[in-house]
């Protein structure tokens, strides 16, 4: 079996997801609901190929070529002058009468002629579901898709079909199409609170490895941008160079700063100096002579500069010299995609090397948490690709507890995660800073105190003594518990002792009483005995008297 | 009347449509009917200019307006009605 030959797509992320592009001599289906961006993606594929000199034909089955071209006109990849892309208008007229079975040979003959004329190697059949809907049943549909597939294989084209998923129920629904093609790319599109939330997924790619995840993507004036969430990380410039984060003590904790082109997430509740650290970050970048961009949401640039000046960070000279560009957005002034596009567009214009977005969590107000995460992930990828060192701040409203929710789901994507918190100790409220993670760095994970003064930012160790006091508190508590336990035990014993003594006393009293009774009894017995003896004496005297009388009578007789 | 039948080689539907049309014409139609037979693979440009996407496709070129039937014409009933309903100008 011959190895699969692929053609690059040059669409950001798509070559990584497909492991090298789309196959030649095979058919790939782009499926998705209406408005998912199938046609525009197909068109972009053709124009990107055309830019490399590979020619392609767009067969418009659903819209007129004029409409298709108008859709493409707003993108920077669109070239109205290009002679490498040709259109075939193939809308079946509504007025025709259908009578019996038919086949798509007419279309293939027309497209075939065009292919030969142009010498093209890419072909898109856009809106195939519309054409298939006219066919009488599924087996006819299979036959015609097989016809197109054979045609594409014979002519060794990169073949693309687009079809609505879910549409054309029954015979022409997607399940049958999926099995009839070599590859399937699904596009999904949802509107959440007015924000577009798009994903792309390669669900089938016969004969090739591919990423199977659903990847978030955005449509910008640069075309489709797919966030591959580290799939293509190896392609990113892995830099060993460290750059200062703008706070020397923090740089030390990070072994010399953050990696160039890395992403740092700075999370915390309001007032924990996130913006200040962001300011210090761009200040440091500008001092290195790097063009930088500071993006803020719902806080004006002058206001930010004024606040930063009060803690010794002056951004004005950098703005004056043109090294620093500050963009302030009203969150609700545009949707997620527009904001991201504007940020990256500006970054490209000024050839920025450092970017701060303060706070990235503002994007959550524009859509779902999901959408904000994907936008942030995309931004991180885009910055890595450009070699831009990125700092994102993220706001969390509730202090304490797990810092996870503050990370808007990008804690795994960010290379470094620093969390800011307030710590209430001894009636004071102190800012603390903890490095929760720093990829490729033996960072310290001890919590430090973050001090803000007129001279700027400073990090201080939390006093060891404090730590011992904290430990002491635990010990004290433990001792208290033991003391209470011992006291309880003693109390119980004392109680038992007292009870026993009381019992003894009672017993003694009873003994005394009994002894008294015994004495009384003995007295009685003794007195009875005495009486008895006295009685005996009397009785004896009486008997003696009787004896004497009997003796007297006998002697008298 | 001028008809144009687009076929694709010896594809079954194309063969069936051609036979059905020939039978219908043999059975008699009022007025002259001429038929152009075009194989899309031999003359794709003509097919493209007539907007033919599927085969077989039968076009009525004259008289105006243009009409089209796509498909293998089935048992020919629809074709006969179509030909009969077409207002004939015997002088053509």
GROMACS .gro file of C-alpha atoms in nm, chain A residues 61 88-93 95-110 113 117 131 143 147 151 155, chain B residues 8 11-14 40-41 44-45 47-48 51-56 68-79 82:
model
   60
   61UNK     CA    1  -2.352   2.368  -0.496
   88UNK     CA    2  -1.789   2.628  -1.081
   89UNK     CA    3  -2.144   2.739  -1.020
   90UNK     CA    4  -2.339   2.422  -0.968
   91UNK     CA    5  -2.665   2.517  -0.804
   92UNK     CA    6  -2.941   2.295  -0.927
   93UNK     CA    7  -3.218   2.521  -1.052
   95UNK     CA    8  -3.736   2.510  -1.183
   96UNK     CA    9  -3.618   2.181  -1.324
   97UNK     CA   10  -3.853   1.887  -1.336
   98UNK     CA   11  -3.727   1.571  -1.170
   99UNK     CA   12  -3.819   1.250  -1.341
  100UNK     CA   13  -3.641   0.935  -1.245
  101UNK     CA   14  -3.293   0.847  -1.139
  102UNK     CA   15  -2.996   1.053  -1.240
  103UNK     CA   16  -2.623   1.076  -1.169
  104UNK     CA   17  -2.360   1.344  -1.116
  105UNK     CA   18  -2.163   1.267  -1.431
  106UNK     CA   19  -2.258   1.602  -1.578
  107UNK     CA   20  -2.106   1.784  -1.283
  108UNK     CA   21  -1.795   1.568  -1.281
  109UNK     CA   22  -1.749   1.621  -1.654
  110UNK     CA   23  -1.770   1.996  -1.611
  113UNK     CA   24  -1.273   1.986  -1.781
  117UNK     CA   25  -0.776   2.344  -1.801
  131UNK     CA   26  -2.734   1.803  -0.419
  143UNK     CA   27  -2.343   0.546  -0.543
  147UNK     CA   28  -1.861   0.825  -0.799
  151UNK     CA   29  -1.323   1.062  -0.964
  155UNK     CA   30  -0.743   1.251  -1.079
  565UNK     CA   31  -2.285   1.054  -1.985
  568UNK     CA   32  -2.433   0.518  -1.804
  569UNK     CA   33  -2.757   0.322  -1.740
  570UNK     CA   34  -2.967   0.631  -1.668
  571UNK     CA   35  -2.841   0.800  -1.980
  597UNK     CA   36  -2.097   1.554  -2.110
  598UNK     CA   37  -1.758   1.386  -2.111
  601UNK     CA   38  -1.812   1.947  -2.086
  602UNK     CA   39  -1.791   2.312  -2.192
  604UNK     CA   40  -2.268   2.124  -2.045
  605UNK     CA   41  -2.117   2.394  -1.829
  608UNK     CA   42  -2.568   2.468  -1.647
  609UNK     CA   43  -2.602   2.091  -1.668
  610UNK     CA   44  -2.492   1.922  -1.346
  611UNK     CA   45  -2.659   1.589  -1.355
  612UNK     CA   46  -2.713   1.337  -1.628
  613UNK     CA   47  -2.933   1.269  -1.798
  625UNK     CA   48  -3.553   2.109  -1.829
  626UNK     CA   49  -3.622   1.757  -1.709
  627UNK     CA   50  -3.354   1.576  -1.517
  628UNK     CA   51  -3.353   1.202  -1.463
  629UNK     CA   52  -3.394   0.890  -1.672
  630UNK     CA   53  -3.749   0.998  -1.769
  631UNK     CA   54  -3.901   0.691  -1.600
  632UNK     CA   55  -4.184   0.537  -1.803
  633UNK     CA   56  -4.205   0.844  -2.028
  634UNK     CA   57  -4.550   0.962  -1.909
  635UNK     CA   58  -4.417   1.290  -1.777
  636UNK     CA   59  -4.215   1.339  -2.097
  639UNK     CA   60  -4.444   1.775  -2.134
   0.00000   0.00000   0.00000
